[in-house]
Short mmCIF file of C-alpha atoms in Angstrom, two decimals:
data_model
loop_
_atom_site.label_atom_id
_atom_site.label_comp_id
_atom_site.label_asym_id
_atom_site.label_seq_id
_atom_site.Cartn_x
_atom_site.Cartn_y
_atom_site.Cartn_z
CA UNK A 82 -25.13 -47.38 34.83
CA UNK A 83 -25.96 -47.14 31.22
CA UNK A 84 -23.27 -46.60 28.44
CA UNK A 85 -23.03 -43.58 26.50
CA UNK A 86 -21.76 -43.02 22.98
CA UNK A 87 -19.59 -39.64 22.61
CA UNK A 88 -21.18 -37.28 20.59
CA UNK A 89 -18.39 -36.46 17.93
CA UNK A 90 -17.99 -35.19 15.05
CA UNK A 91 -16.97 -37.10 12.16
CA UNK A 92 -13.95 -36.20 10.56
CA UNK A 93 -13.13 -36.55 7.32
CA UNK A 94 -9.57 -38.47 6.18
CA UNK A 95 -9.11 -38.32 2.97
CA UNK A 96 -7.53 -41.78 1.73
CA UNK A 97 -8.55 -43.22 4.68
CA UNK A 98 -11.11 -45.37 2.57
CA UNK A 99 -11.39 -43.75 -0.75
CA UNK A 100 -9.53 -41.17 -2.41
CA UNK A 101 -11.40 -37.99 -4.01
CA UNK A 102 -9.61 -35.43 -5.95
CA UNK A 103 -9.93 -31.72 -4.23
CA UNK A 104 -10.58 -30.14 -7.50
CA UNK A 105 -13.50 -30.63 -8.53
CA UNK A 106 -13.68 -27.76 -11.88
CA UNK A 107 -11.23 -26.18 -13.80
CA UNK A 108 -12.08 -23.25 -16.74
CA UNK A 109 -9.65 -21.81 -19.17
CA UNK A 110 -10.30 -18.31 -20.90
CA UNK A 111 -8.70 -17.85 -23.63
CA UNK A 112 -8.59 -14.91 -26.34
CA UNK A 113 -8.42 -14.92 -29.86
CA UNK A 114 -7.35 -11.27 -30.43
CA UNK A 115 -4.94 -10.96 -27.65
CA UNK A 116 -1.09 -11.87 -28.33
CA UNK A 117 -0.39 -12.82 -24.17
CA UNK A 118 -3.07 -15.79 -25.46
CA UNK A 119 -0.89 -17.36 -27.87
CA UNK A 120 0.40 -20.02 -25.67
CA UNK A 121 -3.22 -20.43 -24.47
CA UNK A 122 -4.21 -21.38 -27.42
CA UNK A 123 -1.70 -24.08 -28.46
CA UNK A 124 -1.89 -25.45 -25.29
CA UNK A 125 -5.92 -26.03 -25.80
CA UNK A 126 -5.26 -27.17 -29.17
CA UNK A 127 -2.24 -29.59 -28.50
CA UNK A 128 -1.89 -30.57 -24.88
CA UNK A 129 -5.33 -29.91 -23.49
CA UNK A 130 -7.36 -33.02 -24.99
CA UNK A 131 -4.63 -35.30 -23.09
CA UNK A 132 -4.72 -33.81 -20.01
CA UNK A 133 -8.61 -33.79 -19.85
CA UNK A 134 -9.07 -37.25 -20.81
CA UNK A 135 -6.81 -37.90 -18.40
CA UNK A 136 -8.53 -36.58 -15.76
CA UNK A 137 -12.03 -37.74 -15.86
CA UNK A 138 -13.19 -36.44 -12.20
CA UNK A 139 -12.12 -33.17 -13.01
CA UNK A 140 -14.64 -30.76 -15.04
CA UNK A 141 -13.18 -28.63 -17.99
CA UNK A 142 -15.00 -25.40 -19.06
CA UNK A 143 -13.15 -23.91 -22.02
CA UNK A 144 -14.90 -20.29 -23.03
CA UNK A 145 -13.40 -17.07 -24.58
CA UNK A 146 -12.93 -14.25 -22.98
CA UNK A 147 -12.10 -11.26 -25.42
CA UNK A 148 -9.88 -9.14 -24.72
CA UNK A 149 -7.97 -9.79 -21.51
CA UNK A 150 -5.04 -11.71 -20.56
CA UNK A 151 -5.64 -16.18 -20.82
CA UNK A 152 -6.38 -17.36 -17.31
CA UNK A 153 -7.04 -20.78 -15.65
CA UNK A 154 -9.22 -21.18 -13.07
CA UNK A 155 -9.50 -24.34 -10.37
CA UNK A 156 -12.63 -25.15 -8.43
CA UNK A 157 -11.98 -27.38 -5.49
CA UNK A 158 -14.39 -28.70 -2.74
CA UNK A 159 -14.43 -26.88 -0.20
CA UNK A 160 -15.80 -23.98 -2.65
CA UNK A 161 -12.32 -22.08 -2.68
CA UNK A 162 -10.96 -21.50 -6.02
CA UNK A 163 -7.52 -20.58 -7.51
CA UNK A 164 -7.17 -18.46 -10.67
CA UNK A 165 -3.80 -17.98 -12.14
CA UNK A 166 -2.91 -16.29 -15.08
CA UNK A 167 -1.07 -17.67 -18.04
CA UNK A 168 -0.44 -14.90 -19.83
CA UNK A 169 2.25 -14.92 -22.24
CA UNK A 170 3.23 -18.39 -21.05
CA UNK A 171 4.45 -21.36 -23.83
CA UNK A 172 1.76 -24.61 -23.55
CA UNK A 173 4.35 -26.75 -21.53
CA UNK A 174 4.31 -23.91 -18.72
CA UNK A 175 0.80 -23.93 -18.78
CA UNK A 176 0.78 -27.40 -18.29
CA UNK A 177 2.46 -27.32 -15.30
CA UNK A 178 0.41 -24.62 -13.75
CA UNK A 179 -2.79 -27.09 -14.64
CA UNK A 180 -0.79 -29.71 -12.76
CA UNK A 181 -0.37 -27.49 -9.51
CA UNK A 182 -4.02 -26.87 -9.82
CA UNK A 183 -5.04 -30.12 -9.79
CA UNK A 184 -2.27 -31.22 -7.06
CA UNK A 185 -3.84 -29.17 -4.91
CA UNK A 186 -6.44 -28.53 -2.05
CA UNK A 187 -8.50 -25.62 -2.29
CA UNK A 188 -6.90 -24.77 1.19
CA UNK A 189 -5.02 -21.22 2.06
CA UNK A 190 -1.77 -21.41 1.87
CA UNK A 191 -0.34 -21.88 5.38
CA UNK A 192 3.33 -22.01 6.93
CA UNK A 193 3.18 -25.52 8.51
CA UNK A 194 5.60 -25.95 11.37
CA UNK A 195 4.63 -30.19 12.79
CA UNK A 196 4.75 -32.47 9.79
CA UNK A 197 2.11 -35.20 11.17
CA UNK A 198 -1.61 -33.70 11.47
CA UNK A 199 -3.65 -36.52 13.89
CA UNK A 200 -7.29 -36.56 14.83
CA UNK A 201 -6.50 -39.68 16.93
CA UNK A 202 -5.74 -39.59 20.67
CA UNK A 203 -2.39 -40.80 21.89
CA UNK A 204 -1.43 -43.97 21.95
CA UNK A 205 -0.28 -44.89 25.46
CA UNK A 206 -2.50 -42.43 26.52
CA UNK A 207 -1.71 -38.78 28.61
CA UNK A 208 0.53 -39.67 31.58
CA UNK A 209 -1.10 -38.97 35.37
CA UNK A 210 0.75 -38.84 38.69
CA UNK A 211 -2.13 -41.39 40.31
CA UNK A 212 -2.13 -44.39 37.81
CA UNK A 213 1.21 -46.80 37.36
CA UNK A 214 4.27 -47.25 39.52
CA UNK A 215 4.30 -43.55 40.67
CA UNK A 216 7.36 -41.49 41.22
CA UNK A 217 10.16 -43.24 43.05
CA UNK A 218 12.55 -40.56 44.81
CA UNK B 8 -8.59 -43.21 -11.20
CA UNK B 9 -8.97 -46.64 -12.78
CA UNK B 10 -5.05 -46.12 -13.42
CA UNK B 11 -4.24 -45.28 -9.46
CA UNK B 12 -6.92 -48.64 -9.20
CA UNK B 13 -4.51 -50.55 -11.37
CA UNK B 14 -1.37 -49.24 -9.69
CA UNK B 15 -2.29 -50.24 -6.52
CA UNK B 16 -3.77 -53.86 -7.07
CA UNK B 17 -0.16 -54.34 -8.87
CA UNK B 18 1.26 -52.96 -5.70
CA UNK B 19 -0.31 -54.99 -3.60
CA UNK B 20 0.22 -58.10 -5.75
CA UNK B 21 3.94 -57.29 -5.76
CA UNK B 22 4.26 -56.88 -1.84
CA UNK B 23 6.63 -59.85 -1.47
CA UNK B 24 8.73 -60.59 1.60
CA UNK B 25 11.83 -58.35 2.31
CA UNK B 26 14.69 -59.22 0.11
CA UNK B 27 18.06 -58.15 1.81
CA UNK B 28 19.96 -57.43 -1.43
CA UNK B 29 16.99 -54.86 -2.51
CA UNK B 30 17.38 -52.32 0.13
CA UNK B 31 15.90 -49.09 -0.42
CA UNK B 32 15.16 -45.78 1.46
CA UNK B 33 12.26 -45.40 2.70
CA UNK B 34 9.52 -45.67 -0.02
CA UNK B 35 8.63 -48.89 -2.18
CA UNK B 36 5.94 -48.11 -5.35
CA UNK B 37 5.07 -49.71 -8.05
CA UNK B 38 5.84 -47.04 -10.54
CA UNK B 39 8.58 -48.75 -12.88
CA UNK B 40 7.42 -46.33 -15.70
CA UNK B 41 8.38 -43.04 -13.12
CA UNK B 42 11.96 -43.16 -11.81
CA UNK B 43 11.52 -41.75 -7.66
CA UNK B 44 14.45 -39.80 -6.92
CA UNK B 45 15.63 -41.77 -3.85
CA UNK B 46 19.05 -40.12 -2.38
CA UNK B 47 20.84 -42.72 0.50
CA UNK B 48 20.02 -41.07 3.90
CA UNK B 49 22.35 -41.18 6.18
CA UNK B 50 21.15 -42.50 9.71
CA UNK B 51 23.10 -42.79 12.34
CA UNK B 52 22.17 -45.66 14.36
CA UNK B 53 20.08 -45.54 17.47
CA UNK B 54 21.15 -45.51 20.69
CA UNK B 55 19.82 -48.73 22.72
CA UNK B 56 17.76 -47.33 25.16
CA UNK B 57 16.17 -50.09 28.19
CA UNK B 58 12.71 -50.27 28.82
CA UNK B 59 11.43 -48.32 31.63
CA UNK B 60 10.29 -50.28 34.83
CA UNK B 61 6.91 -49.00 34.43
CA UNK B 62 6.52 -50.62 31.01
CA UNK B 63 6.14 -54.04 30.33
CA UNK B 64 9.28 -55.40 29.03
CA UNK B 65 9.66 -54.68 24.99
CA UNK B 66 10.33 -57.35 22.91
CA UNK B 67 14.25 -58.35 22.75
CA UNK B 68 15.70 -56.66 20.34
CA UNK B 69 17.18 -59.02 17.81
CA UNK B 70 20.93 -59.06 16.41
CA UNK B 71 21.11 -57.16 13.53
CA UNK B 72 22.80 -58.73 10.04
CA UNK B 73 24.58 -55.83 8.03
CA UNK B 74 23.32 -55.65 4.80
CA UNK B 75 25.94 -54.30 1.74
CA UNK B 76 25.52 -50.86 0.60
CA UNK B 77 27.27 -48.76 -2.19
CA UNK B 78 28.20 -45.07 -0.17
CA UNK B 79 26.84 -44.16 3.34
CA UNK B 80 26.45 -45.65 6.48
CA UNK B 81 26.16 -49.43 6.98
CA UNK B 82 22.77 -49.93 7.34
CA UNK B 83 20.72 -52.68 9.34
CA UNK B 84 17.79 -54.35 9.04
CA UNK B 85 16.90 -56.53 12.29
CA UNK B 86 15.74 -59.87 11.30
CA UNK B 87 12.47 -60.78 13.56
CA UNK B 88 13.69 -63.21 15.92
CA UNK B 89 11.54 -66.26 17.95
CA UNK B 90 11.17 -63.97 21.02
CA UNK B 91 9.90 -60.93 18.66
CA UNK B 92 7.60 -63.19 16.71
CA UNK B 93 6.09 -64.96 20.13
CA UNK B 94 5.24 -61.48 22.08
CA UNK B 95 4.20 -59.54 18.35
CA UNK B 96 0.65 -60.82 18.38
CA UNK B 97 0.19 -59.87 21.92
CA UNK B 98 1.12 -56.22 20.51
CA UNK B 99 -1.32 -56.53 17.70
CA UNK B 100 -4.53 -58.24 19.62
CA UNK B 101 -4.29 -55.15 21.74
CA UNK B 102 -7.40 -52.35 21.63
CA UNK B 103 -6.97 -49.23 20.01
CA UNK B 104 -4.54 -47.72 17.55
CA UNK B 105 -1.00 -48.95 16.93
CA UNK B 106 1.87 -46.00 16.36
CA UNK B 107 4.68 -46.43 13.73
CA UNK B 108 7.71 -44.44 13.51
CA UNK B 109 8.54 -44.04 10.24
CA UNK B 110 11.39 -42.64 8.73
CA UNK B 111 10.93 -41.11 5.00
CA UNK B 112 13.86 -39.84 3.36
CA UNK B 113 15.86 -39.74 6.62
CA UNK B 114 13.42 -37.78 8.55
CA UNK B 115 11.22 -39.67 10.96
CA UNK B 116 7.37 -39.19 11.51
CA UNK B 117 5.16 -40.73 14.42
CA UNK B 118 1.92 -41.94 12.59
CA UNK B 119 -1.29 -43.28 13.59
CA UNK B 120 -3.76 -44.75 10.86
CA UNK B 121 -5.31 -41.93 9.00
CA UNK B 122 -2.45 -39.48 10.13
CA UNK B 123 -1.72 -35.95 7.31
CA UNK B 124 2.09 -36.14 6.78
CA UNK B 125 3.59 -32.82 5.39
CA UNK B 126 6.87 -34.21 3.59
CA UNK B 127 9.64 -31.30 3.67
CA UNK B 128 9.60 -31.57 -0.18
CA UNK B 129 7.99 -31.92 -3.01
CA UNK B 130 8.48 -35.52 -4.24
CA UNK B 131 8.61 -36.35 -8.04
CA UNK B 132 6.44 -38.72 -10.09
CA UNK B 133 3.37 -38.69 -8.00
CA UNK B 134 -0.22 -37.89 -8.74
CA UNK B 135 -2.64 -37.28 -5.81
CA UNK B 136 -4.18 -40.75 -5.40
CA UNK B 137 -0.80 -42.74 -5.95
CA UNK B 138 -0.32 -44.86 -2.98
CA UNK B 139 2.28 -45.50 -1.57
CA UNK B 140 3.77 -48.63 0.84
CA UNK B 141 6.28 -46.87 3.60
CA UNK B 142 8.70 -49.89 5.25
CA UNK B 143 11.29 -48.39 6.94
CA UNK B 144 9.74 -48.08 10.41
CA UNK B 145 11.94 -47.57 13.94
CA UNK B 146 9.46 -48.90 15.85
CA UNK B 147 6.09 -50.13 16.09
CA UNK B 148 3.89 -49.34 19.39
CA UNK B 149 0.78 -49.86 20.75
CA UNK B 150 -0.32 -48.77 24.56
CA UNK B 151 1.28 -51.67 26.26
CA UNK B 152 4.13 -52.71 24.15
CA UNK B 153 7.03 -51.36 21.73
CA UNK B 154 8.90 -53.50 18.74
CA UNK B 155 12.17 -51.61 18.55
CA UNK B 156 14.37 -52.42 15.13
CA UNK B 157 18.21 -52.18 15.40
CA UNK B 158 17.94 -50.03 13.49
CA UNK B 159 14.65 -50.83 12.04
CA UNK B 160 12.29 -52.99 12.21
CA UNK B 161 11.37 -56.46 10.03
CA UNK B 162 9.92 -55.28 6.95
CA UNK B 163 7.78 -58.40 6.98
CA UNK B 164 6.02 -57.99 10.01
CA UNK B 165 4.16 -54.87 9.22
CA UNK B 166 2.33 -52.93 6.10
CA UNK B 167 1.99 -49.10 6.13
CA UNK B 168 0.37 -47.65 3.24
CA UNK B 169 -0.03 -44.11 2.47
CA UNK B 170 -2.14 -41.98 -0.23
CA UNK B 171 -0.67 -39.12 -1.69
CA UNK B 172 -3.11 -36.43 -1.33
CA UNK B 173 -1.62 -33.75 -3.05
CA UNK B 174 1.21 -31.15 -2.99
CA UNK B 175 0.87 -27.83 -1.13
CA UNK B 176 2.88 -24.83 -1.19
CA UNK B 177 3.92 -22.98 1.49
CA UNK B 178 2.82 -18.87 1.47
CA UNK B 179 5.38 -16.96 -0.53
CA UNK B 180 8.74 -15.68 1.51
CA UNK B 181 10.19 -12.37 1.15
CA UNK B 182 13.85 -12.30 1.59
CA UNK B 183 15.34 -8.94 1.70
CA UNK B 184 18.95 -8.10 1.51
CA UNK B 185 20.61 -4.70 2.24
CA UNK B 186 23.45 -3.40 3.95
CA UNK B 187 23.93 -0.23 5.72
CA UNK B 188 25.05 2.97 3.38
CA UNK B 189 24.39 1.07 0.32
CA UNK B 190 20.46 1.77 -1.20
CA UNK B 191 20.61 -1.53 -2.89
CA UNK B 192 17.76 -3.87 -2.08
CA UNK B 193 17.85 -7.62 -3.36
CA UNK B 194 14.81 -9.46 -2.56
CA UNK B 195 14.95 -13.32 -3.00
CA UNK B 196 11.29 -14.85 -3.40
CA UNK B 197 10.80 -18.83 -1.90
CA UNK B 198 7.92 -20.22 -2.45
CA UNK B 199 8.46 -24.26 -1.56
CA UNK B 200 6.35 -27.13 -2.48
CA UNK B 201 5.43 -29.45 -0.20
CA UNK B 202 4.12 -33.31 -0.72
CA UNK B 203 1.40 -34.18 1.25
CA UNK B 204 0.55 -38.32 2.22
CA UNK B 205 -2.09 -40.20 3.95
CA UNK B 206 -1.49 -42.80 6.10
CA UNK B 207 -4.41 -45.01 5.24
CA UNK B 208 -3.96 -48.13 7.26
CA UNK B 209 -1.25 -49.21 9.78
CA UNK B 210 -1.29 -53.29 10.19
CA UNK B 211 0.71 -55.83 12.21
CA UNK B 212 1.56 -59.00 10.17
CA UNK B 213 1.25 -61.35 12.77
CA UNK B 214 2.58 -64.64 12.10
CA UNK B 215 -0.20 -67.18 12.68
CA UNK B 216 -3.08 -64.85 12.50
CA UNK B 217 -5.23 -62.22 10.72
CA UNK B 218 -2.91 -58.42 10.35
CA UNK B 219 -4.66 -56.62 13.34
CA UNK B 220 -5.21 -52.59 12.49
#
């Protein structure tokens, strides 16, 4: 009898062999006019250049846009993307918003009951009543 | 990522056999420049359960040597004994994946090799990509045989490293408080954070022979 592969799927596991960051882009909006964009604009001027150098894998789009509220937008692989809005926020807060965009996968957030998420099969394999020492009564 | 490169070739340079006086919970990193924040977890220890007749006999379990700790429990690491080190490569040359039960921060996980752990928190000084080496493991299985520590197992005889993928937060909560005849609503928002590892390789150190994955 001739041996057949599975056909499967491949999964990926990221880590598993290398480690890529989920997001991929982030842009900033900022507004000149507009006083909510004050901390915006320190934080481009003061903390941004750090945290982009930093972060060479990510991409950084930094445009105006008059007239509305500073926002920061993250791009992630799986096409999703997260905007949050910084409005009135001082450059330290925005940082850490930044930081929560990178940190994370462009995934919906999801109430996550089992801790461990596996792709393998079990380890000793599923029990049957026909195989091993059976049931003694 | 030439830093998190960096980080983990010094990591892996430092992985040096278990010291008893240097007894940690359950993480070990490289990071002296980040400070983890590592609270004692309190474990009570395991009952001593026998093998089942169906099994092959588990390794003996070895007698433990208590280790001195400031606050908490006494807490035991199970030195790998002759027995334990003749039967571990038999456990190791076997096919397929090998299980760990790890404990992190007093809560345990079962992990294969390329397993998603959701920690219940979010854990401090990390950047997705940091890895980390997890060596306070329970036991160590594979389909034929269990190494059971009392309470853990040799820190020496196997490596567990995990990649920190990221943290995730859970969707916001909506708490609302009232009580009857009174119009007053307090809502309390929670909106946790949540650490999220890889387990990116599970190996047996056995002695005498190439780690077995």
């Amino acid at each position: 009898m001739a041996v057949k592969a599975l056909q499967a799927v491949s999964q990926g596991r990221n880590g598993v062999g290398a480690f890529i960051l989920q997001c991929k882009r982030i842009d900033l909006h900022y507004c000149d006019w507009a006083g909510s964009s004050k901390g915006m604009n320190g934080f481009i001027k003061s903390l941004f250049p750090k945290f982009a150098a930093a972060h060479p894998q990510i991409e950084f789009t930094v445009s105006p846009r008059p007239a509305k509220h500073p926002v920061a937008i993250g791009h992630y692989i799986n096409g999703r993307s997260k905007p949050i809005c910084v409005r009135n926020m001082e450059p330290y807060e925005i940082l850490k918003k930044l930081e929560l965009l990178r940190d994370a996968s462009g995934e919906k957030l999801k109430k996550v009951t089992k801790p461990v998420r596996s792709v393998n099969e079990s380890v000793r394999g599923i029990w049957s009543p026909y195989h091993g020492n059976g049931m003694p009564l | 990522m030439s830093r998190t490169l960096l980080r983990s070739l010094l990591e892996l340079r430092a992985a040096a056999p278990a010291r008893p006086s240097a007894l940690r919970p359950a993480l070990t990193t490289t990071a002296t420049t980040r400070s983890l924040h590592q609270t004692p977890s309190q474990i009570d220890p395991l009952p001593q359960t026998q093998s089942s007749a169906a099994l092959p006999p588990s390794p003996p379990k070895p007698s433990p040597t208590s280790i001195p700790r400031c606050g908490g429990a006494p807490r035991t690491t199970s030195p790998a004994t002759p027995e334990t080190l003749q039967l571990l490569p038999l456990l190791a040359l076997q096919p397929g994946n090998k299980y760990l039960q790890l404990y992190i921060q007093g809560q345990s996980y079962l992990v294969t090799p390329g397993d998603q752990i959701r920690l219940p928190f979010k854990m401090p000084g990390v950047v997705p990509g940091d890895v980390l080496r997890l060596n306070r493991a329970v036991a160590i299985g594979s389909r034929d045989f269990t190494l059971k520590g009392s309470p853990y197992v040799d820190e020496t005889l196997f490596e567990c490293r995990a990649v920190v993928e990221g943290t995730e937060a859970e969707p916001m909560r909506l708490k609302i408080k009232k009580k009857q005849r009174c119009r007053r609503t307090k809502t309390v928002r929670s909106k946790h954070k949540y650490t999220v590892l890889r387990v990116s390789e599970v190996k047996i150190l056995a002695p005498g022979q190439e780690g077995q994955q």
